[in-house]
mmCIF file of N, CA and C in Angstrom:
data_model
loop_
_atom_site.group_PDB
_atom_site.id
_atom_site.type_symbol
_atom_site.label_atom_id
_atom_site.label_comp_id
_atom_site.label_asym_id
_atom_site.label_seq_id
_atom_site.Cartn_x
_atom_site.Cartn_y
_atom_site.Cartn_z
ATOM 1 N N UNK A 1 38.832 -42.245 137.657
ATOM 2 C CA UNK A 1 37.866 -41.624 138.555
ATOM 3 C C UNK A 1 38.347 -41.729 139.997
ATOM 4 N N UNK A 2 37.842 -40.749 141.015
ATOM 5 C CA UNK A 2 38.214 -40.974 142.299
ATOM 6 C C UNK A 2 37.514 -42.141 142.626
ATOM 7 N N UNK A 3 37.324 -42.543 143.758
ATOM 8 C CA UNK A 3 36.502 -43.690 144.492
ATOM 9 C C UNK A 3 34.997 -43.333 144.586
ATOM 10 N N UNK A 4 35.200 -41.944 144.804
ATOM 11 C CA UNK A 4 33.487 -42.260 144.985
ATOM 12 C C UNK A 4 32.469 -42.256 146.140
ATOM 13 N N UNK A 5 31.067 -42.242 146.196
ATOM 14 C CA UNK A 5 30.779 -42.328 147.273
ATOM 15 C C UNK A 5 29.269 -42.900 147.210
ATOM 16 N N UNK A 6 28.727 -43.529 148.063
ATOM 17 C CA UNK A 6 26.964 -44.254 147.512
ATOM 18 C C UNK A 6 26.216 -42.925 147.241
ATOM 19 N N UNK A 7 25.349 -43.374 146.023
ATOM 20 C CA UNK A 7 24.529 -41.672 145.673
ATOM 21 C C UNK A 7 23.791 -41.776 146.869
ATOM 22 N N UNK A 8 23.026 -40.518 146.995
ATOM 23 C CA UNK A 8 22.052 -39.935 147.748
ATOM 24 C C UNK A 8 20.963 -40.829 148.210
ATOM 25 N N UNK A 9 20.243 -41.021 149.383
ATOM 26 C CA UNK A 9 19.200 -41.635 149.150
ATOM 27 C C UNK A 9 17.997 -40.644 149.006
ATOM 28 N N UNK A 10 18.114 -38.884 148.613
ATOM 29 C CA UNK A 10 17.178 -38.171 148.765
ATOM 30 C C UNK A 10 16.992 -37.533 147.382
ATOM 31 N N UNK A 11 15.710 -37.456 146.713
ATOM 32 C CA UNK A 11 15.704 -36.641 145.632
ATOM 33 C C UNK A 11 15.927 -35.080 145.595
ATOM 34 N N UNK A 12 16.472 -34.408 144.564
ATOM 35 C CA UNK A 12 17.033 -32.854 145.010
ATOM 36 C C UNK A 12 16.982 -32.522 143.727
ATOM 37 N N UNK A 13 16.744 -30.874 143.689
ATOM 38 C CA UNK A 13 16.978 -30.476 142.431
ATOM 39 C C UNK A 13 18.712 -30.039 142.658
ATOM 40 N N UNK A 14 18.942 -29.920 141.258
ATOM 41 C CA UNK A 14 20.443 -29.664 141.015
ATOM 42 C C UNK A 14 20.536 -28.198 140.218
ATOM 43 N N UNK A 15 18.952 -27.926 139.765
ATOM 44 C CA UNK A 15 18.728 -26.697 138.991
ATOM 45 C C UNK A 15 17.528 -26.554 138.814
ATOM 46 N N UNK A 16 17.125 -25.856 139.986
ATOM 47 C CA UNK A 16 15.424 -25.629 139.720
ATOM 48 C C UNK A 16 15.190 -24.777 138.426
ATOM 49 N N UNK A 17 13.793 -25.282 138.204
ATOM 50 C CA UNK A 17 13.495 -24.052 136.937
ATOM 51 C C UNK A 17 13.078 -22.733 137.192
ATOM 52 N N UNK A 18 13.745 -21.883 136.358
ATOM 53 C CA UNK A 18 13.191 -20.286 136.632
ATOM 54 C C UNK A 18 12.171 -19.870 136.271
ATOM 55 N N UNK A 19 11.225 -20.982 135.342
ATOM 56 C CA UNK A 19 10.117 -20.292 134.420
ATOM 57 C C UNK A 19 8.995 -20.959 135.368
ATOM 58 N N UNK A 20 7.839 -20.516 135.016
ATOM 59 C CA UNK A 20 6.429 -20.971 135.320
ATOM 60 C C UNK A 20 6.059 -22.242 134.890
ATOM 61 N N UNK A 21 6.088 -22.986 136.173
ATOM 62 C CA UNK A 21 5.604 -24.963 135.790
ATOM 63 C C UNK A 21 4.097 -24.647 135.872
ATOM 64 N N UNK A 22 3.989 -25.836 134.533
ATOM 65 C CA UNK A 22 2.362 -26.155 134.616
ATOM 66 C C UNK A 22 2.398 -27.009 133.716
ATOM 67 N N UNK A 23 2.788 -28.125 133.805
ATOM 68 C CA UNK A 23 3.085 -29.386 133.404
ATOM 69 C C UNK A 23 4.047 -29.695 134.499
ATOM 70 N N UNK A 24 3.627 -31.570 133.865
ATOM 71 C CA UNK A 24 4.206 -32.696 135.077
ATOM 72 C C UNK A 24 4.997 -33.806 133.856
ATOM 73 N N UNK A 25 5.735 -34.231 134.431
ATOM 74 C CA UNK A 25 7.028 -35.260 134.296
ATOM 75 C C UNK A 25 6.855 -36.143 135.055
ATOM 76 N N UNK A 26 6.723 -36.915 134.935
ATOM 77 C CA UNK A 26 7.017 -38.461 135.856
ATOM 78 C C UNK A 26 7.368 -39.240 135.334
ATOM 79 N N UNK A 27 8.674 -39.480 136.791
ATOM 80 C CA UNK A 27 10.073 -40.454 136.087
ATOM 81 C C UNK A 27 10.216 -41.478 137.046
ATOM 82 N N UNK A 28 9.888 -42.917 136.559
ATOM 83 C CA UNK A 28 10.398 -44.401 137.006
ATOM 84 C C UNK A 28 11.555 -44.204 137.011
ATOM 85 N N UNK A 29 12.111 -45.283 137.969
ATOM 86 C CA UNK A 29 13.646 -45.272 138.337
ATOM 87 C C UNK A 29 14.022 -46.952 138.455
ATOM 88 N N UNK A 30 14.820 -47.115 137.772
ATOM 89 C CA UNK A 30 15.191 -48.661 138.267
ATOM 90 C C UNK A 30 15.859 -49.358 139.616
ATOM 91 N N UNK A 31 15.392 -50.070 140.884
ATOM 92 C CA UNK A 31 15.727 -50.113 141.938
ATOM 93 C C UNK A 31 17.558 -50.625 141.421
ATOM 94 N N UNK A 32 17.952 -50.468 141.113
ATOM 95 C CA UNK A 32 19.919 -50.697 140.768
ATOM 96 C C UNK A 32 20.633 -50.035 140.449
ATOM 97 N N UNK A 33 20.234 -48.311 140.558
ATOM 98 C CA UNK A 33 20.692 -47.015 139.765
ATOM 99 C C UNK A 33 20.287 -46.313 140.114
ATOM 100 N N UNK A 34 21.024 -44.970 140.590
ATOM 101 C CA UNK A 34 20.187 -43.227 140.670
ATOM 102 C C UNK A 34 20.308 -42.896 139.064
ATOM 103 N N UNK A 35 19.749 -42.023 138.883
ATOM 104 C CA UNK A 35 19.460 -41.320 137.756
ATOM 105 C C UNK A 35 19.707 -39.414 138.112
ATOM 106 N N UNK A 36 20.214 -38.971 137.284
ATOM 107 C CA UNK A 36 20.129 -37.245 136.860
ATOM 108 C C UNK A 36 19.540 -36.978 135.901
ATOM 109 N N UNK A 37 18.324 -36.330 135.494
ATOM 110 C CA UNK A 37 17.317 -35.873 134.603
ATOM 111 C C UNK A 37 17.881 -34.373 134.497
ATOM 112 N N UNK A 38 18.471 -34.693 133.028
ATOM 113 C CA UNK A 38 18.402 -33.017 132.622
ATOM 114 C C UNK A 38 17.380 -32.702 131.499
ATOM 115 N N UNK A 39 17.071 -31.202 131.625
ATOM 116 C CA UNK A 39 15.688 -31.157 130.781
ATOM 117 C C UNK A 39 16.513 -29.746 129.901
ATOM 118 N N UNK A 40 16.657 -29.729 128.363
ATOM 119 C CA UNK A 40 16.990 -28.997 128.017
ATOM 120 C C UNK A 40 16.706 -28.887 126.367
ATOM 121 N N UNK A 41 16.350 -26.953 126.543
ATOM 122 C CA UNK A 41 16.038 -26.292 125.280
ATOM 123 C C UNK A 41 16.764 -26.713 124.136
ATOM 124 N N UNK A 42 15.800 -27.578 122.987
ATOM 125 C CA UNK A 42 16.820 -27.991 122.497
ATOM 126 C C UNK A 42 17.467 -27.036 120.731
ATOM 127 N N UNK A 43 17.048 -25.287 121.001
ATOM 128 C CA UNK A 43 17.408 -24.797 120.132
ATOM 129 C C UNK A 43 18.285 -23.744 120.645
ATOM 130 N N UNK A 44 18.620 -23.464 121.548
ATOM 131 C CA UNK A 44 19.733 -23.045 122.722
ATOM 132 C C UNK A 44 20.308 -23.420 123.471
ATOM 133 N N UNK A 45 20.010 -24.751 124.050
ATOM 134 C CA UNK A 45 20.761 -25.636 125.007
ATOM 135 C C UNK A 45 20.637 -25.168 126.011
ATOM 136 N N UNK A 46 19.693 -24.188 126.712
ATOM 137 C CA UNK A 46 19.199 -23.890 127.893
ATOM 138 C C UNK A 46 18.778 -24.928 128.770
ATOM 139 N N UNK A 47 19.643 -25.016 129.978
ATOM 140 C CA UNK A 47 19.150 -26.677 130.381
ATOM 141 C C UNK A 47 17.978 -25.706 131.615
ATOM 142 N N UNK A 48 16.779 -26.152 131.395
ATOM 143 C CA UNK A 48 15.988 -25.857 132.064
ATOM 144 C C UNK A 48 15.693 -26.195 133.319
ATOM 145 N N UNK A 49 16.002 -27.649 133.798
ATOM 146 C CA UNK A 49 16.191 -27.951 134.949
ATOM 147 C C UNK A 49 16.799 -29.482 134.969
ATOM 148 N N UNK A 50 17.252 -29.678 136.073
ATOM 149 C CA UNK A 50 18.118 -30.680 136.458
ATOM 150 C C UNK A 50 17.727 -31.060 137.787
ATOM 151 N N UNK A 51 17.235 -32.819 137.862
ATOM 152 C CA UNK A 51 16.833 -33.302 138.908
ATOM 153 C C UNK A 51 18.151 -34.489 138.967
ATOM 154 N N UNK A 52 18.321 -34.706 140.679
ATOM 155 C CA UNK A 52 18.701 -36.006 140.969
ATOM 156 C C UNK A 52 17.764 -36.562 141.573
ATOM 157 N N UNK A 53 17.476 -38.283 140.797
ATOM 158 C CA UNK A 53 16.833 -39.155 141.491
ATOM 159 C C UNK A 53 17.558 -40.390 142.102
ATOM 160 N N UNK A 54 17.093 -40.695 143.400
ATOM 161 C CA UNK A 54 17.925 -42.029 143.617
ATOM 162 C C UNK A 54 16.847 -43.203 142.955
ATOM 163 N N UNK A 55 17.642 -44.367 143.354
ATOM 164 C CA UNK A 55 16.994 -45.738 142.710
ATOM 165 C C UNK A 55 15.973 -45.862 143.400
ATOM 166 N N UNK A 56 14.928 -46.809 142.620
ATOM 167 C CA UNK A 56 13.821 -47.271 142.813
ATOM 168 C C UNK A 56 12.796 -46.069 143.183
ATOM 169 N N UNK A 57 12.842 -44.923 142.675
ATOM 170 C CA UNK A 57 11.456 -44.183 143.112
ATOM 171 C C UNK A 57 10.991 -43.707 142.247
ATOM 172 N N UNK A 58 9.468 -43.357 142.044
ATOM 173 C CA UNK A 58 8.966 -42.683 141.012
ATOM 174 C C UNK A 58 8.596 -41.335 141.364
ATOM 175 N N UNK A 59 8.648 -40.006 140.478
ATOM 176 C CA UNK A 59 8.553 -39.288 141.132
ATOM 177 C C UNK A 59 8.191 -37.835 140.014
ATOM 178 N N UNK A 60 7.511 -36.612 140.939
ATOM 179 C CA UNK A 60 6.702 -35.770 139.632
ATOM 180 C C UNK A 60 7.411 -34.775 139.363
ATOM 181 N N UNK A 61 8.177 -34.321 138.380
ATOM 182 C CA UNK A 61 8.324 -33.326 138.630
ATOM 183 C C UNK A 61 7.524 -32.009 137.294
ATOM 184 N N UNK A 62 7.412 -30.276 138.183
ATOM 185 C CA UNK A 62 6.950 -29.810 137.636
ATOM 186 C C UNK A 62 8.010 -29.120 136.293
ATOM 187 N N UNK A 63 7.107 -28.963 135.369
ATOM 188 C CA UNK A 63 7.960 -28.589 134.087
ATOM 189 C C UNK A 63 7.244 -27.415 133.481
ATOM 190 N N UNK A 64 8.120 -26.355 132.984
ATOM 191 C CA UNK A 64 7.453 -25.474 131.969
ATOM 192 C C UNK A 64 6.686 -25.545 130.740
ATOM 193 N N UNK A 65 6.006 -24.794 130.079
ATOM 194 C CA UNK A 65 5.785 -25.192 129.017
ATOM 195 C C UNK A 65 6.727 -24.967 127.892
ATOM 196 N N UNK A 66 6.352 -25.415 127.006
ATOM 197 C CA UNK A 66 7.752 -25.590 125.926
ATOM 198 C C UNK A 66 8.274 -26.806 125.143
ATOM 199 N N UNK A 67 9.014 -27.172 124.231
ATOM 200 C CA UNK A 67 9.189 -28.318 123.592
ATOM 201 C C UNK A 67 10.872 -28.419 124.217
ATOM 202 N N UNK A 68 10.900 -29.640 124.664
ATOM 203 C CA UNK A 68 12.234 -30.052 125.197
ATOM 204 C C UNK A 68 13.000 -31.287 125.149
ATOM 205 N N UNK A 69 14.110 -31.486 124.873
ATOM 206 C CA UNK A 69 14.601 -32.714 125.035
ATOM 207 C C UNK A 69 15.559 -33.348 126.892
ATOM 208 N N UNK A 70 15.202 -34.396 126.724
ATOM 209 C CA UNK A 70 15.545 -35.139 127.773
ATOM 210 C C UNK A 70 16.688 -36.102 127.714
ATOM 211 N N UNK A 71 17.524 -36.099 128.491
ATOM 212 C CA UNK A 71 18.620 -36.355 128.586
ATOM 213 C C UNK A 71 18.598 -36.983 130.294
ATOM 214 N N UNK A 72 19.704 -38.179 130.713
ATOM 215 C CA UNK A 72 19.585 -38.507 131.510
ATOM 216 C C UNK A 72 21.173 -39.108 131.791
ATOM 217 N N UNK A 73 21.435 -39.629 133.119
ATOM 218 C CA UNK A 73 22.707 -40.129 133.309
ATOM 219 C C UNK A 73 22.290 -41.021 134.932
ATOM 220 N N UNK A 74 22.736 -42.069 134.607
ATOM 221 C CA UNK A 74 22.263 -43.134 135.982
ATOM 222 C C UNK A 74 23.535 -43.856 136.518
ATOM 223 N N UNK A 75 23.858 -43.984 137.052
ATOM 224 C CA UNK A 75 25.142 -45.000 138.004
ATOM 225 C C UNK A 75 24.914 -45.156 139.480
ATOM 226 N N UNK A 76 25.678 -46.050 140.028
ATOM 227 C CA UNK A 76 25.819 -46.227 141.266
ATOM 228 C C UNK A 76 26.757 -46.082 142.312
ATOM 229 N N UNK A 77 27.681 -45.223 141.619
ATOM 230 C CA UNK A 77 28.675 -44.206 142.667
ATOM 231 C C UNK A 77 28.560 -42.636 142.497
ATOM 232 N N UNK A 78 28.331 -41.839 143.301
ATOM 233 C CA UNK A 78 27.960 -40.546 142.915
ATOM 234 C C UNK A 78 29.506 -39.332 143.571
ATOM 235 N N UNK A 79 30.048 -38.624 142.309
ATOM 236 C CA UNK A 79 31.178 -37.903 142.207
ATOM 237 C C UNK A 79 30.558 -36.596 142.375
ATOM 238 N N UNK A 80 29.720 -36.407 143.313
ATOM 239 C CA UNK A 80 29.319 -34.726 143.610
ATOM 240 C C UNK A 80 28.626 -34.308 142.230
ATOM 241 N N UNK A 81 27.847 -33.204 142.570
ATOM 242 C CA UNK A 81 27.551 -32.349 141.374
ATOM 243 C C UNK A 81 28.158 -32.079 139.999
ATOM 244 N N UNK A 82 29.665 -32.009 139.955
ATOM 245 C CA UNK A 82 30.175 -31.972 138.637
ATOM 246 C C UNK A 82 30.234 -33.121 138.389
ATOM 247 N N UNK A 83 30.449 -33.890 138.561
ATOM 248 C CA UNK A 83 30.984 -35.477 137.652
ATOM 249 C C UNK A 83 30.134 -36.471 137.889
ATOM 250 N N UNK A 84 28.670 -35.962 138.833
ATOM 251 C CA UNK A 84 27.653 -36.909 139.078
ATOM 252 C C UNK A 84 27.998 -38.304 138.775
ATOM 253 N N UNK A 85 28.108 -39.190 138.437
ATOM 254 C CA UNK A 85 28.321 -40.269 137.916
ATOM 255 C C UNK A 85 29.615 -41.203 137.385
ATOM 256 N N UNK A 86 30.838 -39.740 136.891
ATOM 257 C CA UNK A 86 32.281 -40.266 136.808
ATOM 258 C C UNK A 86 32.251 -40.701 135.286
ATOM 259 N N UNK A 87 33.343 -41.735 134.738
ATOM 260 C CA UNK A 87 32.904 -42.176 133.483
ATOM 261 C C UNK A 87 32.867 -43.564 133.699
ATOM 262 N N UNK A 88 31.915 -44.000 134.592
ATOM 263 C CA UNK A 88 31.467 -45.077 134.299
ATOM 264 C C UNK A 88 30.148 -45.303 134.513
ATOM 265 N N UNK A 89 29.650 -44.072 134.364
ATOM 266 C CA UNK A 89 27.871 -43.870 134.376
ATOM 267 C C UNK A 89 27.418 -44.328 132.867
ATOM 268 N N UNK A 90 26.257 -44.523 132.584
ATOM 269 C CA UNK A 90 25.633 -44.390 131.500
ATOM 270 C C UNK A 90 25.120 -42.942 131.368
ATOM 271 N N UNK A 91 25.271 -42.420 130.450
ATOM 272 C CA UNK A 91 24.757 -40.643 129.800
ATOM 273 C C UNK A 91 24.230 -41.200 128.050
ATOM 274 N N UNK A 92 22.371 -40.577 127.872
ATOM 275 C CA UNK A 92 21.875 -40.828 127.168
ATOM 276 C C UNK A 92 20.791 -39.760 126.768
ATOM 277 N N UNK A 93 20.106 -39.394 125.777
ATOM 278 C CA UNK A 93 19.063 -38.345 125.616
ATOM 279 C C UNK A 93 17.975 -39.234 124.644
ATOM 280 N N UNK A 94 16.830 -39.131 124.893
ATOM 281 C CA UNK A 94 15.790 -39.530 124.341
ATOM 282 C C UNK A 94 15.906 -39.071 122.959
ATOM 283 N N UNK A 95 15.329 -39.970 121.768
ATOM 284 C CA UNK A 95 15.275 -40.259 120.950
ATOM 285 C C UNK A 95 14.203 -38.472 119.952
ATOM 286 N N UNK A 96 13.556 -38.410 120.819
ATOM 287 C CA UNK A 96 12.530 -37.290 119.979
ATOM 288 C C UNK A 96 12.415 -36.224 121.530
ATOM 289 N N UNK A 97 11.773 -34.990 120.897
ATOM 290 C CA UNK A 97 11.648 -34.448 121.702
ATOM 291 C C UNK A 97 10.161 -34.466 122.461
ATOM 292 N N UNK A 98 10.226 -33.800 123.505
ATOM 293 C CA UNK A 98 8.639 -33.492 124.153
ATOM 294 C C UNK A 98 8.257 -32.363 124.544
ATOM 295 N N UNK A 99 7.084 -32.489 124.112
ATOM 296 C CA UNK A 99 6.410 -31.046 123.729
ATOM 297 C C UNK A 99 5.562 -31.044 125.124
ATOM 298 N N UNK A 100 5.347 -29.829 125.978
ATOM 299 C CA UNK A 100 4.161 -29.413 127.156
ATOM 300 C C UNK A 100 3.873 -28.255 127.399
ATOM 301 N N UNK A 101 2.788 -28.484 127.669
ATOM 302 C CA UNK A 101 1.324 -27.666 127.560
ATOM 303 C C UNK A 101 1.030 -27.352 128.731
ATOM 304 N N UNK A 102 0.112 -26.586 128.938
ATOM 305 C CA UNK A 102 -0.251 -25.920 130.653
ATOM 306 C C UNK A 102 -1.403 -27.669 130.816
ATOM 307 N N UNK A 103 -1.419 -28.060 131.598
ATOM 308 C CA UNK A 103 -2.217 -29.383 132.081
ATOM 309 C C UNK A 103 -1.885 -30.567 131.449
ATOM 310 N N UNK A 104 -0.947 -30.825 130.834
ATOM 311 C CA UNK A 104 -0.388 -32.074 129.961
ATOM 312 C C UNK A 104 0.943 -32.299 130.402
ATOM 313 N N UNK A 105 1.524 -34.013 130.498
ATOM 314 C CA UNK A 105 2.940 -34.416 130.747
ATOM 315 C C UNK A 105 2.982 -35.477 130.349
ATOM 316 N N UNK A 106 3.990 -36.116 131.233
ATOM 317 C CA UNK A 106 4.356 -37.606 130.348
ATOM 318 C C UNK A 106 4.817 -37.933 131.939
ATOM 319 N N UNK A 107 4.746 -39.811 131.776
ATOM 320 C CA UNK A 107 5.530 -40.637 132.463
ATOM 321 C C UNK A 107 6.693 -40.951 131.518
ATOM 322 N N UNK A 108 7.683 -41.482 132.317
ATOM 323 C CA UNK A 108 8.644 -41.853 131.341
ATOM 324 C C UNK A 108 9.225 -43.102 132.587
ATOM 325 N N UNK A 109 9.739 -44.062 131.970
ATOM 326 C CA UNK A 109 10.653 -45.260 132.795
ATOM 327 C C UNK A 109 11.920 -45.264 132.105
ATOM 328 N N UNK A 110 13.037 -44.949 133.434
ATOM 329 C CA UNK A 110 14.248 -44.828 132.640
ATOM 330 C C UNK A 110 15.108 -46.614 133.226
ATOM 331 N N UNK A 111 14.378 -47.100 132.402
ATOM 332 C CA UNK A 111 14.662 -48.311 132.146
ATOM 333 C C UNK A 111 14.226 -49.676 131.282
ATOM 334 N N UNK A 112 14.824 -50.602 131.135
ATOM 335 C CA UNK A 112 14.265 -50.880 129.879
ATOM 336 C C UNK A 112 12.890 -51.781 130.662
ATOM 337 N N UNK A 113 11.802 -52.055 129.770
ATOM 338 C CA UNK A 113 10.469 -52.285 130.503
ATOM 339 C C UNK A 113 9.875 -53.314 129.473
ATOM 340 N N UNK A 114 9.039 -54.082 129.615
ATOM 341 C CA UNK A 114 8.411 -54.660 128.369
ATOM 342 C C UNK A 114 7.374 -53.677 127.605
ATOM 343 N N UNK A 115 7.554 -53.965 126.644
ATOM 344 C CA UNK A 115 6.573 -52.835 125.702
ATOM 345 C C UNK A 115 7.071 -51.448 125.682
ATOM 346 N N UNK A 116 8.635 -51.208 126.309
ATOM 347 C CA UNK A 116 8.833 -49.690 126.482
ATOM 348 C C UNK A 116 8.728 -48.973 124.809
ATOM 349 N N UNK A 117 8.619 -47.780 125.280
ATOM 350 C CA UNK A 117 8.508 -47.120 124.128
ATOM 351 C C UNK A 117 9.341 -45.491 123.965
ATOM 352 N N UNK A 118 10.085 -45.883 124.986
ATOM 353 C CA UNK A 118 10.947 -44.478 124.838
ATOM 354 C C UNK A 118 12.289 -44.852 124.012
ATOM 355 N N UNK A 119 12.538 -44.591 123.309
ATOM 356 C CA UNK A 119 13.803 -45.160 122.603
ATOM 357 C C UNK A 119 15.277 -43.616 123.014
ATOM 358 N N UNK A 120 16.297 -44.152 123.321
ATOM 359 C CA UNK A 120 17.243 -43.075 123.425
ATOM 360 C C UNK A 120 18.671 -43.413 122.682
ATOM 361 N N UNK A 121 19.441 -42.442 122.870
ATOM 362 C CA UNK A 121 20.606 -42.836 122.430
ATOM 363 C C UNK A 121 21.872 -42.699 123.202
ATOM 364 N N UNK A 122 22.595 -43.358 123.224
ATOM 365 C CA UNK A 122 24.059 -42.972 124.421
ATOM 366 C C UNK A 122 24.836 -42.125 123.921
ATOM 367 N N UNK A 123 25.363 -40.736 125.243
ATOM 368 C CA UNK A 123 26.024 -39.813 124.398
ATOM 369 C C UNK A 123 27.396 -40.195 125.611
ATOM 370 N N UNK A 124 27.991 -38.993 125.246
ATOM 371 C CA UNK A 124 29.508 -39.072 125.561
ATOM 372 C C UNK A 124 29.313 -38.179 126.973
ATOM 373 N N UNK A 125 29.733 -38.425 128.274
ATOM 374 C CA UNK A 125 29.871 -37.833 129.274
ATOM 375 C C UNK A 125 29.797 -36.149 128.810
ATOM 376 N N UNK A 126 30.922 -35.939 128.400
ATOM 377 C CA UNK A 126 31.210 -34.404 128.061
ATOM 378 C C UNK A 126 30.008 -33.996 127.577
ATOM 379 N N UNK A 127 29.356 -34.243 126.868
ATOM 380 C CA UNK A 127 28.316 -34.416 125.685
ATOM 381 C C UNK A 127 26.981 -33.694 126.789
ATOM 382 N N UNK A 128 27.526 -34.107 127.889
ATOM 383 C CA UNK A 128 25.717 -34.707 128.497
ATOM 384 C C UNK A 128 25.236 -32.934 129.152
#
């Protein structure tokens, strides 16, 4: 990897969504890690939208309706937009998918928590 540079301290989309939000997402962040939230169709692989979060913030974002899987990637050197993270990020996608509705969402903590209940799995950079 190159060297690198400290992530962002500002949240940004990386790919706003094109469709009509009416549902909410809210994503914990662990103060020791930014995070990239990708949100994607998971019978086309349409990635619907793509947030960067830095560490320690919680934060809403709006989502379409639709059933989707979530996928995420967190580190603490940030390689620009393509390589967000480099290969020494963690890259992972939630375990099941999530389904939303016009007035319905989810919190989610992308970290491990007592009692958490999001279970995921680690994928391969390329993968992500």
């Amino acid at each position: 990897d190159p060297i690198g540079e400290p992530p962002p301290h500002d949240a940004f989309w990386i790919k706003e969504p094109i469709y009509r939000c009416n549902s909410v997402l809210k994503i914990n962040t662990s103060t020791d890690a930014s995070y990239v939230v990708k949100v994607v169709d998971p019978y086309d692989g349409e990635v619907m939208l793509m947030v960067y979060l830095p560490a320690g913030i919680s934060q809403e974002i709006d989502i379409p309706s639709g059933t989707f899987e979530i996928r995420y990637t967190s580190g603490t050197k940030w390689f620009g937009y393509k390589e967000m993270f480099g290969s020494k990020g963690t890259y992972a996608k939630a375990d099941r998918l999530f389904t939303f509705s016009e007035g319905s969402g989810y919190e989610l903590t992308l970290y491990r928590a007592p009692n958490g209940n999001l279970h995921t799995s680690n994928m391969k950079k390329e993968d992500f």
